[in-house]
């Protein structure tokens, strides 16, 4: 049977890194910062988690170091896009490229290997019910983020900064401070996503091991309209696609075809979402035009 409980478990494990990173991207989106540097932040989290866990023997120190390192790395976007008013898209792409080169260089410098570092003494995260604690944290973070953005003063101000920064400033709210906080929180969440990927899903580091998951997280933010529940559903869709790809690979399909499954789903989902958005916009224009003619 193709669809079974094992497939669902695999999908839930696959969605965790994407979900954590996408929640970070959603916070940035609500603050008015378009963050496409999620891939690079995740990759820095992967490398830092593995390095710290290997040197200290503690995966939890690896998780903490990954969150801090990715938060520090996110300052590139915060300073460049918020303080210096640079192009967030260009900065995000630069961060992604820098992370690939930097982690590859550090892999050869620190561990003396190229490609993949895999050591039996590398401590991974414990599993509870088949999932790492970071998986449960990711699911809980959906509810916390939803409450934060809809009920808490900080979340409401963050949304105000993203929608109308000048109006927020007139009320004594600092747009710069809230944008920095959103970017730093996205760095922390991406660091946790990288730690989950490198110490939870597997226990190793491989060059460019995020393999586009950060880009998928960006798409999840777009499909979910930066709403926590919408982001969760989008991440679940991509997790199912990745799990189905692995299942099809086990049934004899070529690896190249199965590896492409999540990205095919991404393109189809983007196409359908864009088409629906255009139809809705056209319907709104038609309604407005009809109302204007009637009046």
XYZ file of C-alpha atoms in Angstrom:
295
model
C 0.000 0.000 0.000
C 1.457 3.331 -1.087
C -0.324 5.652 1.356
C 0.143 4.344 4.872
C 1.225 5.471 8.335
C 4.915 5.145 7.441
C 4.455 7.612 4.586
C 2.745 10.054 6.934
C 5.544 9.714 9.505
C 8.129 10.346 6.794
C 6.185 13.392 5.582
C 6.012 14.835 9.097
C 9.767 14.418 9.512
C 10.382 16.024 6.126
C 8.146 19.022 6.783
C 9.788 20.030 10.094
C 12.808 21.942 8.691
C 10.633 23.574 6.033
C 8.008 24.564 8.605
C 10.509 26.132 11.004
C 12.176 28.141 8.250
C 8.831 29.151 6.723
C 7.567 30.451 10.077
C 10.658 32.651 10.211
C 9.957 33.846 6.693
C 6.338 34.565 7.638
C 7.439 36.796 10.528
C 9.702 38.724 8.166
C 6.900 39.031 5.629
C 4.553 40.417 8.278
C 7.228 42.951 9.215
C 7.618 44.060 5.601
C 10.961 42.343 4.900
C 10.961 39.843 2.038
C 13.415 37.188 3.235
C 14.670 34.790 0.577
C 17.875 34.126 2.520
C 16.228 31.235 4.403
C 18.288 28.689 2.492
C 21.601 30.216 3.545
C 20.494 30.614 7.157
C 19.410 26.976 7.279
C 22.713 25.820 5.824
C 24.677 27.806 8.396
C 22.523 26.187 11.070
C 23.270 22.714 9.686
C 27.020 23.224 9.738
C 27.116 24.922 13.142
C 24.934 22.223 14.721
C 27.131 19.395 13.432
C 30.397 21.148 14.301
C 29.326 22.043 17.838
C 27.818 18.627 18.501
C 30.986 16.886 17.301
C 33.341 19.016 19.390
C 31.235 19.081 22.556
C 29.476 15.736 22.319
C 26.145 17.447 23.059
C 23.490 17.764 20.337
C 21.629 20.308 22.479
C 24.638 22.613 22.467
C 24.667 22.062 18.721
C 21.036 23.210 18.507
C 21.766 26.290 20.631
C 24.855 27.167 18.605
C 22.927 26.709 15.348
C 20.202 29.113 16.480
C 22.744 31.726 17.579
C 24.901 31.377 14.464
C 21.942 31.699 12.099
C 20.640 34.694 14.052
C 24.043 36.337 13.721
C 24.111 35.479 10.020
C 20.659 37.057 9.577
C 22.147 40.391 10.646
C 23.498 40.683 7.098
C 19.920 40.996 5.887
C 18.824 43.175 8.805
C 21.624 45.694 8.425
C 21.591 45.644 4.641
C 17.843 45.815 4.047
C 16.596 47.732 7.104
C 19.405 50.081 8.114
C 21.082 50.623 4.756
C 17.821 50.214 2.763
C 19.377 47.798 0.298
C 17.501 45.375 -1.929
C 16.369 42.463 0.268
C 16.163 40.108 -2.713
C 19.740 40.747 -3.789
C 20.950 40.432 -0.194
C 19.069 37.162 0.282
C 20.537 35.625 -2.853
C 24.019 36.761 -1.812
C 23.526 35.189 1.624
C 22.505 31.882 0.067
C 25.542 31.809 -2.202
C 27.878 32.878 0.604
C 26.596 30.123 2.892
C 27.302 27.434 0.293
C 30.858 28.613 -0.255
C 31.599 29.357 3.394
C 30.351 26.028 4.768
C 32.187 24.125 2.039
C 35.404 25.958 2.889
C 34.973 25.413 6.636
C 34.206 21.732 6.070
C 37.584 21.231 4.435
C 39.363 23.511 6.927
C 37.940 22.079 10.157
C 37.293 18.445 9.311
C 39.711 17.930 6.423
C 37.058 16.317 4.228
C 35.215 17.326 1.099
C 31.605 16.589 0.325
C 30.272 14.904 3.479
C 31.295 14.676 7.120
C 29.879 11.582 8.796
C 31.422 10.329 12.026
C 30.074 7.568 14.325
C 30.874 9.734 17.355
C 28.640 12.552 16.124
C 25.727 12.831 18.568
C 22.276 13.324 17.064
C 19.034 14.434 18.670
C 17.019 11.844 20.613
C 13.744 10.593 19.183
C 10.458 10.659 21.062
C 7.704 8.728 19.349
C 9.722 8.671 16.149
C 10.334 12.425 16.094
C 12.977 14.707 17.534
C 11.944 17.312 20.138
C 12.445 20.006 17.498
C 9.591 18.488 15.486
C 7.203 18.947 18.396
C 8.599 22.441 18.892
C 7.857 23.262 15.247
C 4.232 22.180 15.534
C 3.797 24.118 18.775
C 5.428 27.160 17.146
C 2.566 27.319 14.639
C 0.027 27.940 17.402
C 2.316 30.292 19.298
C 3.030 32.343 16.183
C -0.672 32.502 15.294
C -1.556 33.774 18.775
C 1.372 36.188 18.748
C 0.332 37.770 15.456
C -3.399 37.912 16.198
C -3.630 38.564 19.933
C -0.397 39.856 21.408
C 0.505 43.548 21.325
C 3.949 42.794 19.925
C 2.495 40.799 17.043
C -0.118 43.418 16.253
C 2.559 46.102 16.193
C 4.723 43.920 13.966
C 1.876 43.621 11.492
C 1.316 47.361 11.674
C 4.983 47.989 10.911
C 4.749 45.751 7.858
C 1.509 47.217 6.540
C 1.952 50.907 7.370
C 5.386 51.733 8.808
C 4.854 55.494 8.745
C 1.572 55.243 10.602
C 3.196 52.928 13.147
C 6.030 55.408 13.641
C 3.567 58.216 14.367
C 2.185 56.049 17.197
C 5.615 55.707 18.757
C 6.415 52.253 17.341
C 9.921 51.891 15.913
C 9.716 50.125 12.511
C 13.472 49.516 12.529
C 13.385 47.762 15.892
C 10.501 45.485 14.907
C 12.010 44.657 11.521
C 15.298 43.735 13.206
C 13.435 41.552 15.696
C 11.569 39.751 12.912
C 14.746 39.083 10.933
C 16.616 37.862 14.025
C 13.727 35.566 14.972
C 13.730 34.174 11.453
C 17.446 33.488 11.879
C 16.792 31.602 15.112
C 14.040 29.519 13.500
C 16.221 28.792 10.458
C 19.019 27.722 12.787
C 16.627 25.294 14.489
C 15.559 24.076 11.050
C 19.188 23.426 10.130
C 19.802 21.624 13.416
C 16.749 19.433 12.798
C 17.938 18.616 9.292
C 21.516 17.778 10.308
C 20.987 16.222 13.752
C 17.348 15.107 13.659
C 16.517 13.844 10.178
C 20.087 12.561 9.679
C 23.331 12.803 11.658
C 25.878 14.287 9.265
C 26.778 17.359 7.265
C 26.944 17.406 3.505
C 27.791 20.354 1.293
C 24.608 22.193 0.288
C 22.575 19.624 2.249
C 19.574 21.964 2.484
C 19.085 21.191 -1.228
C 16.535 23.912 -1.893
C 14.453 23.447 1.266
C 14.942 27.107 2.121
C 13.531 28.094 -1.261
C 10.595 25.758 -0.674
C 10.067 27.514 2.669
C 9.895 30.836 0.802
C 7.216 29.353 -1.450
C 5.374 28.031 1.612
C 5.251 31.583 2.973
C 3.814 32.812 -0.319
C 1.253 30.016 -0.608
C 0.240 30.356 3.036
C 0.049 34.156 2.713
C 2.350 34.458 5.728
C -0.374 32.959 7.944
C 0.928 30.295 10.372
C -1.813 27.772 9.553
C -1.432 28.380 5.834
C 2.323 27.949 6.138
C 1.770 24.659 7.986
C -0.518 23.319 5.256
C 1.942 24.350 2.536
C 4.847 22.739 4.400
C 2.777 19.573 4.828
C 2.162 19.500 1.084
C 5.885 19.675 0.361
C 6.647 17.147 3.102
C 4.209 14.695 1.506
C 5.818 15.294 -1.879
C 9.295 14.572 -0.495
C 8.114 11.453 1.339
C 6.292 10.223 -1.753
C 9.471 10.756 -3.772
C 11.442 8.540 -1.406
C 8.688 5.905 -1.555
C 8.679 5.936 -5.358
C 12.466 5.646 -5.348
C 12.120 2.501 -3.242
C 9.688 1.150 -5.826
C 12.295 1.465 -8.569
C 11.815 4.941 -10.041
C 15.012 6.817 -10.988
C 16.468 8.944 -8.192
C 16.595 12.012 -10.424
C 12.838 11.833 -10.984
C 11.951 11.274 -7.333
C 14.281 14.022 -6.114
C 12.434 16.446 -8.374
C 9.027 15.641 -6.838
C 8.991 18.431 -4.200
C 10.079 21.035 -6.741
C 7.469 19.932 -9.269
C 4.835 20.273 -6.557
C 6.266 23.716 -5.747
C 5.915 24.894 -9.346
C 2.393 23.492 -9.689
C 1.316 25.040 -6.379
C 2.775 28.417 -7.366
C 1.019 28.265 -10.745
C -2.355 27.417 -9.197
C -1.963 30.031 -6.466
C -1.017 32.746 -8.948
C -3.883 31.825 -11.256
C -6.374 31.922 -8.378
C -5.034 35.268 -7.199
C -5.370 36.744 -10.691
C -8.919 35.453 -11.047
C -9.817 36.980 -7.690
C -8.259 40.317 -8.703
C -10.083 40.282 -12.026
C -13.369 39.517 -10.260
C -12.778 42.401 -7.869
C -12.060 44.809 -10.728
C -15.183 43.641 -12.551
C -17.306 44.125 -9.434
C -15.860 47.584 -8.861
C -16.423 48.540 -12.484
C -20.007 47.293 -12.415
C -20.689 49.182 -9.180
C -19.248 52.358 -10.679
C -21.405 52.066 -13.805
C -24.551 51.375 -11.763
C -23.997 54.386 -9.528
